[in-house]
Amino acid sequence: MQSDMNYTIEEYTNDSIRHLEEAWLILEKGDDMTYYQSYKWNMIIQHFTPQYKGICKLLYLLVKQGEKPLLIAPLWIIEKTFLFVNKKGAYLIGRKGWSDYLNFVYADCSNDVFKVLFDYIYSKLHLSLCCLEQIKEDTKLYAYLSQYVTLNKDCLTTCVSLMIPKGVDDYKQILSKKSRQNIRTANNRLNKDGRSIVFSFEDHPNLTICESMRQERVEVKNKFRIHSLKELIKCLKNYLKNKFIISFPVFLPFYEDKSLRFVSAYIDGELAAYFCYGLDEYHKKVVLMAVGTNNKFAKYSPGVLALYAYILNLIERKEISLLDFTRGDEKYKYSLGGVNHYIHDVSFNL
C-alpha cells in the first residue's frame, strides 16, 4: 500500500476481486464508463486473460482518498519481456477480446488521481512501459494522457454510434435517400417472394445456430487476398508475430454473459439474422457485440431490417439514448444513421 497526498493504493489479485465489488459498483456509474467497465463483465473476462507464473498476471489497483474509492485500474501485467514481442509493462484487462472500450474504472476522477496511479506503477511495480488500448477519445483518461504524457504511439480506430432521435420522423430525416430506398427494396423482395419476416428484440435464439452463422461471417470477413509484395511482407510479419505473442483464449460472449440480449429476424420461422447486445442501464446505452446473418436470406438484408425495426422500437420506448455499433466502419452502420467516434491505442514510458 502507498500513501500520497491523502491517497492510498491497494493491490488485489483476480482471486480477491470480489472484495472490490462494492467500490466497483459505485465507480462503474461514472460518465466515462461503458458496459465493458462493469463489474459483471470484468468478472467474466478475467477468466479469458492469460496468466503464467513469472511471465504475466492480473492485478487490480484501488485508489482511495480516506475511505472513498476513486479509481480501479484493472491491469494485465507482463512481468518480463518474453520472446521479444511480449514487452514488459502494464496493459488493460480486456484487450484482445470482446471489450470494445477499455479504461480504468472511475467516476469523479481528477488528474491528480491518474498521476498518483502512474507514479505507483513506476515506483512500486517497477514498470516503465504502459500500453493502454481502446481508450475512448472523449474520456478524462485520454484527455489526461494527451495533455500530460509524451506518447510513443497513438493509433486511432473508428467506431460508430447512433444517438436515438426523439421521434420516428426525426430519425427518417437523418437517413440518406439511398438508405431509405434500400430498406424499401428489401421489404419489396420479401413481399415479391411471398416471405414473411418477424423481429424479436429480446430473443432467446438457438446459440449453436448463432455460433455457426457467426463463423460463416468471420470466415468471409477474414478472407485475405494478397495483391502486392507489400501486403505479402505484412502478412508474413503478422504470422511470425502471432507465433510468439502470448495468446488469449477465444470465446463467444453470449455463452459467457447470460445478461446479453438478442435482436433477431426470422424469415418464415427460420433465424435469418441476429445481433447480440449488452444493455448499459446506468447510461441508457446499448452496445452491439456478436452478429450473424444466414446467407440463405442475405438478399433480403435481414440484419439491416432488424436493426431498423429495433431503432424504431427504441424511439417509441424512449428508454435508451444511444445505440453503439462499437468498433468497425461497416456500411450498414452508416446506412442506419450512425456517425463516427474514435478510440485510441496509446503507449508511453513512465
Coordinates of C-alpha atoms in Angstrom, one line a residue:
M1 CA 0.0 0.0 0.0
Q2 CA 1.2 3.5 -0.8
S3 CA 0.0 6.8 0.7
D4 CA 0.5 10.1 -1.1
M5 CA -1.4 13.4 -0.8
N6 CA -4.1 11.6 1.3
Y7 CA -4.4 8.9 -1.5
T8 CA -3.9 5.3 -0.8
I9 CA -3.4 2.4 -3.3
E10 CA -4.3 -1.2 -2.6
E11 CA -3.5 -4.2 -4.7
Y12 CA -5.9 -7.0 -5.4
T13 CA -5.4 -10.2 -7.5
N14 CA -8.1 -11.9 -9.6
D15 CA -8.7 -14.3 -6.6
S16 CA -9.6 -11.3 -4.4
I17 CA -11.6 -9.2 -7.0
R18 CA -14.8 -9.9 -5.1
H19 CA -13.5 -7.6 -2.3
L20 CA -13.7 -4.8 -4.9
E21 CA -17.4 -5.4 -5.8
E22 CA -18.9 -2.6 -3.6
A23 CA -16.5 0.0 -4.8
W24 CA -16.7 -1.2 -8.4
L25 CA -20.5 -0.9 -8.5
I26 CA -20.2 2.7 -7.4
L27 CA -17.5 3.7 -9.8
E28 CA -18.9 1.9 -12.9
K29 CA -21.7 4.6 -12.9
G30 CA -19.2 7.3 -13.9
D31 CA -19.9 9.2 -17.1
D32 CA -16.9 7.8 -18.9
M33 CA -17.8 4.2 -18.2
T34 CA -19.3 1.7 -20.6
Y35 CA -20.8 -1.8 -20.4
Y36 CA -17.2 -3.1 -20.7
Q37 CA -16.2 -1.4 -17.4
S38 CA -19.0 -3.0 -15.4
Y39 CA -18.2 -5.4 -12.6
K40 CA -20.2 -8.2 -14.1
W41 CA -18.4 -8.0 -17.4
N42 CA -15.0 -7.9 -15.8
M43 CA -15.8 -11.0 -13.6
I44 CA -16.2 -12.8 -17.0
I45 CA -13.2 -11.5 -18.9
Q46 CA -10.7 -12.2 -16.1
H47 CA -11.2 -15.9 -16.9
F48 CA -10.1 -15.2 -20.5
T49 CA -7.0 -13.3 -19.7
P50 CA -3.8 -15.4 -19.7
Q51 CA -1.7 -15.8 -16.5
Y52 CA 1.6 -17.6 -16.5
K53 CA 3.7 -17.7 -13.3
G54 CA 6.6 -15.3 -13.6
I55 CA 5.5 -14.1 -17.0
C56 CA 2.1 -12.4 -16.8
K57 CA -0.6 -11.8 -14.2
L58 CA -3.7 -9.9 -13.4
L59 CA -3.6 -7.0 -10.9
Y60 CA -6.3 -4.6 -9.7
L61 CA -5.2 -1.3 -8.1
L62 CA -7.7 0.5 -6.0
V63 CA -7.0 4.3 -5.5
K64 CA -8.8 5.7 -2.4
Q65 CA -8.9 9.0 -0.6
G66 CA -9.6 8.2 3.0
E67 CA -12.3 5.5 2.7
K68 CA -13.7 6.9 -0.6
P69 CA -12.9 4.8 -3.7
L70 CA -11.8 6.9 -6.6
L71 CA -10.5 4.6 -9.3
I72 CA -9.9 0.9 -10.0
A73 CA -7.2 0.0 -12.5
P74 CA -7.7 -3.5 -14.0
L75 CA -4.2 -4.3 -15.2
W76 CA -2.7 -7.2 -17.1
I77 CA 1.0 -7.1 -16.2
I78 CA 3.7 -8.7 -18.3
E79 CA 6.4 -9.2 -15.7
K80 CA 9.3 -9.6 -18.1
T81 CA 9.9 -9.2 -21.8
F82 CA 9.2 -12.6 -23.4
L83 CA 10.2 -13.8 -26.9
F84 CA 10.9 -10.2 -28.0
V85 CA 7.3 -9.3 -28.9
N86 CA 5.8 -9.5 -25.4
K87 CA 7.1 -6.3 -23.8
K88 CA 7.3 -5.9 -20.0
G89 CA 4.7 -3.4 -18.9
A90 CA 1.2 -2.6 -17.8
Y91 CA -1.8 -3.3 -20.1
L92 CA -5.5 -3.1 -19.6
I93 CA -7.5 -6.3 -18.8
G94 CA -10.0 -6.8 -21.7
R95 CA -7.5 -6.4 -24.6
K96 CA -7.6 -8.8 -27.5
G97 CA -11.2 -9.8 -26.8
W98 CA -14.8 -8.6 -26.9
S99 CA -14.3 -5.4 -24.9
D100 CA -14.6 -2.7 -27.5
Y101 CA -13.8 0.1 -25.0
L102 CA -11.1 -0.2 -22.3
N103 CA -10.5 2.2 -19.4
F104 CA -9.8 2.4 -15.7
V105 CA -13.0 2.4 -13.6
Y106 CA -13.8 5.8 -12.1
A107 CA -16.5 8.4 -11.6
D108 CA -15.3 11.8 -10.3
C109 CA -11.6 11.4 -11.1
S110 CA -9.1 14.3 -11.1
N111 CA -5.8 14.4 -12.9
D112 CA -4.0 14.0 -9.5
V113 CA -5.5 10.5 -9.2
F114 CA -4.1 9.5 -12.6
K115 CA -0.7 10.9 -11.7
V116 CA -0.7 9.0 -8.3
L117 CA -1.6 5.8 -10.1
F118 CA 1.1 6.0 -12.8
D119 CA 3.7 7.0 -10.1
Y120 CA 2.7 3.9 -8.2
I121 CA 3.0 1.7 -11.4
Y122 CA 6.5 3.1 -11.9
S123 CA 7.9 3.2 -8.4
K124 CA 6.2 0.2 -6.7
L125 CA 5.5 -2.2 -9.6
H126 CA 8.8 -1.2 -11.3
L127 CA 7.1 -0.9 -14.7
S128 CA 8.0 1.8 -17.2
L129 CA 6.0 0.8 -20.3
C130 CA 2.3 1.4 -20.4
C131 CA 0.2 0.2 -23.3
L132 CA -3.4 1.4 -22.9
E133 CA -5.6 0.3 -25.8
Q134 CA -9.1 1.2 -27.0
I135 CA -9.5 4.3 -24.9
K136 CA -12.4 6.5 -25.9
E137 CA -11.4 9.8 -27.2
D138 CA -13.9 11.8 -25.1
T139 CA -12.8 10.4 -21.7
K140 CA -10.9 12.0 -18.8
L141 CA -8.2 9.4 -19.1
Y142 CA -7.5 10.2 -22.8
A143 CA -7.6 13.9 -22.1
Y144 CA -5.0 13.4 -19.3
L145 CA -2.8 11.2 -21.5
S146 CA -2.9 13.5 -24.5
Q147 CA -2.1 16.6 -22.4
Y148 CA 0.4 15.4 -19.7
V149 CA 2.1 12.3 -21.2
T150 CA 4.6 12.0 -24.0
L151 CA 3.1 9.3 -26.1
N152 CA 5.3 6.9 -28.1
K153 CA 2.2 5.7 -30.1
D154 CA -1.3 7.0 -30.6
C155 CA -3.3 4.9 -33.1
L156 CA -6.8 5.8 -34.0
T157 CA -9.7 3.3 -34.6
T158 CA -13.1 4.3 -35.9
C159 CA -16.3 3.3 -34.1
V160 CA -19.9 4.1 -35.0
S161 CA -22.9 5.0 -32.9
L162 CA -26.4 6.5 -33.2
M163 CA -27.9 8.9 -30.8
I164 CA -31.6 7.8 -30.6
P165 CA -33.7 10.6 -32.1
K166 CA -36.8 11.9 -30.3
G167 CA -39.2 10.8 -33.0
V168 CA -39.6 8.5 -35.9
D169 CA -39.9 11.4 -38.4
D170 CA -36.6 12.9 -37.0
Y171 CA -34.9 9.5 -37.5
K172 CA -36.1 9.1 -41.1
Q173 CA -34.8 12.5 -41.9
I174 CA -31.3 11.7 -40.9
L175 CA -31.3 8.6 -43.2
S176 CA -30.0 9.1 -46.7
K177 CA -32.3 8.7 -49.7
K178 CA -30.3 5.6 -50.7
S179 CA -30.7 4.0 -47.2
R180 CA -34.5 4.6 -47.2
Q181 CA -34.7 3.1 -50.7
N182 CA -32.6 0.0 -49.7
I183 CA -35.0 -0.7 -46.8
R184 CA -38.0 -0.4 -49.1
T185 CA -36.2 -2.7 -51.7
A186 CA -35.5 -5.3 -49.1
N187 CA -39.2 -5.4 -47.9
N188 CA -40.4 -5.5 -51.6
R189 CA -38.2 -8.5 -52.2
L190 CA -39.7 -10.3 -49.3
N191 CA -43.2 -9.5 -50.4
K192 CA -42.5 -10.5 -54.0
D193 CA -41.1 -13.8 -52.9
G194 CA -44.0 -14.4 -50.6
R195 CA -41.9 -14.5 -47.5
S196 CA -42.8 -13.1 -44.0
I197 CA -40.3 -11.6 -41.6
V198 CA -40.7 -11.3 -37.9
F199 CA -38.5 -9.4 -35.4
S200 CA -37.7 -10.1 -31.8
F201 CA -35.9 -7.5 -29.7
E202 CA -35.3 -9.7 -26.6
D203 CA -35.0 -13.1 -28.3
H204 CA -33.6 -16.4 -27.0
P205 CA -32.3 -18.0 -30.2
N206 CA -30.5 -21.3 -30.5
L207 CA -26.9 -20.4 -29.6
T208 CA -25.4 -23.2 -31.6
I209 CA -27.1 -21.8 -34.7
C210 CA -25.9 -18.3 -33.8
E211 CA -22.3 -19.6 -33.4
S212 CA -22.5 -21.3 -36.8
M213 CA -23.8 -18.2 -38.5
R214 CA -21.2 -16.0 -36.9
Q215 CA -18.4 -18.4 -38.0
E216 CA -19.5 -18.1 -41.7
R217 CA -19.4 -14.3 -41.4
V218 CA -16.0 -14.3 -39.8
E219 CA -14.5 -16.6 -42.5
V220 CA -15.8 -14.3 -45.3
K221 CA -14.6 -11.2 -43.4
N222 CA -11.2 -12.5 -42.7
K223 CA -10.5 -13.9 -46.2
F224 CA -7.3 -12.2 -47.1
R225 CA -6.2 -11.7 -50.7
I226 CA -2.7 -10.6 -51.4
H227 CA -2.4 -8.0 -54.1
S228 CA 1.2 -6.8 -53.7
L229 CA 4.6 -7.6 -52.3
K230 CA 4.0 -5.1 -49.6
E231 CA 0.9 -7.0 -48.5
L232 CA 2.7 -10.3 -48.6
I233 CA 5.5 -8.9 -46.3
K234 CA 2.9 -7.5 -43.9
C235 CA 1.1 -10.9 -43.8
L236 CA 4.3 -12.8 -43.1
K237 CA 5.3 -10.3 -40.3
N238 CA 1.9 -10.7 -38.7
Y239 CA 2.1 -14.5 -39.0
L240 CA 5.6 -14.6 -37.3
K241 CA 4.5 -12.1 -34.6
N242 CA 1.4 -14.2 -33.8
K243 CA 3.6 -17.3 -33.4
F244 CA 5.4 -15.8 -30.5
I245 CA 2.9 -13.4 -28.9
I246 CA 1.1 -14.5 -25.7
S247 CA -2.2 -15.9 -27.0
F248 CA -5.6 -15.1 -25.4
P249 CA -8.4 -17.7 -25.1
V250 CA -11.1 -17.4 -27.7
F251 CA -14.7 -17.3 -26.5
L252 CA -18.1 -16.1 -27.6
P253 CA -19.8 -13.6 -25.3
F254 CA -23.3 -15.0 -25.5
Y255 CA -22.2 -18.2 -23.9
E256 CA -20.5 -16.5 -21.0
D257 CA -22.6 -13.4 -20.3
K258 CA -26.1 -14.6 -19.5
S259 CA -27.4 -11.0 -19.3
L260 CA -26.7 -10.3 -23.0
R261 CA -29.8 -9.9 -25.2
F262 CA -30.6 -10.5 -28.9
V263 CA -32.3 -8.6 -31.7
S264 CA -33.3 -11.3 -34.2
A265 CA -35.0 -11.6 -37.6
Y266 CA -36.9 -14.7 -38.6
I267 CA -37.9 -15.3 -42.2
D268 CA -40.6 -18.0 -42.5
G269 CA -39.8 -19.1 -39.0
E270 CA -36.0 -19.6 -39.6
L271 CA -33.3 -17.4 -38.0
A272 CA -32.2 -15.0 -40.7
A273 CA -30.0 -12.6 -38.7
Y274 CA -29.2 -11.7 -35.1
F275 CA -27.4 -9.0 -33.1
C276 CA -26.2 -9.8 -29.6
Y277 CA -26.2 -6.7 -27.4
G278 CA -25.3 -5.6 -23.9
L279 CA -27.7 -3.2 -22.1
D280 CA -26.0 -0.5 -20.0
E281 CA -28.9 0.6 -17.8
Y282 CA -26.8 3.2 -15.9
H283 CA -26.1 5.2 -19.0
K284 CA -29.1 4.2 -21.1
K285 CA -26.9 2.8 -23.8
V286 CA -26.8 -0.4 -25.9
V287 CA -23.6 -1.9 -27.2
L288 CA -23.7 -4.4 -30.1
M289 CA -21.3 -7.4 -29.9
A290 CA -21.6 -10.6 -31.9
V291 CA -23.6 -10.6 -35.1
G292 CA -24.6 -13.2 -37.7
T293 CA -26.5 -13.5 -40.9
N294 CA -28.0 -16.6 -42.6
N295 CA -26.5 -16.5 -46.1
K296 CA -29.7 -18.1 -47.4
F297 CA -31.5 -14.9 -46.7
A298 CA -28.8 -12.4 -47.4
K299 CA -30.5 -10.8 -50.4
Y300 CA -33.3 -9.6 -48.1
S301 CA -30.9 -7.7 -45.8
P302 CA -32.5 -9.2 -42.6
G303 CA -29.9 -7.7 -40.3
V304 CA -30.5 -4.1 -41.5
L305 CA -34.3 -4.6 -41.4
A306 CA -34.0 -6.0 -37.8
L307 CA -31.9 -3.1 -36.6
Y308 CA -34.1 -0.6 -38.3
A309 CA -37.1 -2.0 -36.6
Y310 CA -35.2 -2.1 -33.3
I311 CA -34.3 1.6 -33.6
L312 CA -37.9 2.5 -34.3
N313 CA -38.8 0.5 -31.1
L314 CA -36.2 2.3 -29.1
I315 CA -37.6 5.7 -30.3
E316 CA -41.1 4.6 -29.2
R317 CA -40.0 3.3 -25.8
K318 CA -37.8 6.4 -25.0
E319 CA -35.6 4.4 -22.6
I320 CA -32.3 4.3 -24.5
S321 CA -30.3 7.3 -25.5
L322 CA -27.6 5.7 -27.7
L323 CA -27.2 2.6 -29.8
D324 CA -23.5 1.9 -30.1
F325 CA -22.4 -0.2 -33.1
T326 CA -18.9 -0.1 -31.5
R327 CA -15.7 -0.9 -33.4
G328 CA -15.6 -1.0 -37.2
D329 CA -16.9 1.1 -40.1
E330 CA -19.1 -1.5 -41.8
K331 CA -21.5 0.1 -44.3
Y332 CA -24.7 -1.0 -42.6
K333 CA -23.9 1.2 -39.5
Y334 CA -23.8 4.3 -41.6
S335 CA -26.9 3.3 -43.6
L336 CA -28.8 3.2 -40.3
G337 CA -27.7 6.8 -39.4
G338 CA -24.6 6.0 -37.4
V339 CA -21.8 8.6 -37.0
N340 CA -18.1 8.2 -36.2
H341 CA -16.4 8.4 -32.8
Y342 CA -12.9 7.2 -32.0
I343 CA -10.8 5.1 -29.7
H344 CA -7.1 5.3 -29.2
D345 CA -4.3 2.7 -28.6
V346 CA -1.6 4.6 -26.8
S347 CA 1.8 3.6 -25.4
F348 CA 4.2 5.6 -23.3
N349 CA 7.1 5.3 -20.9
L350 CA 6.8 6.5 -17.3

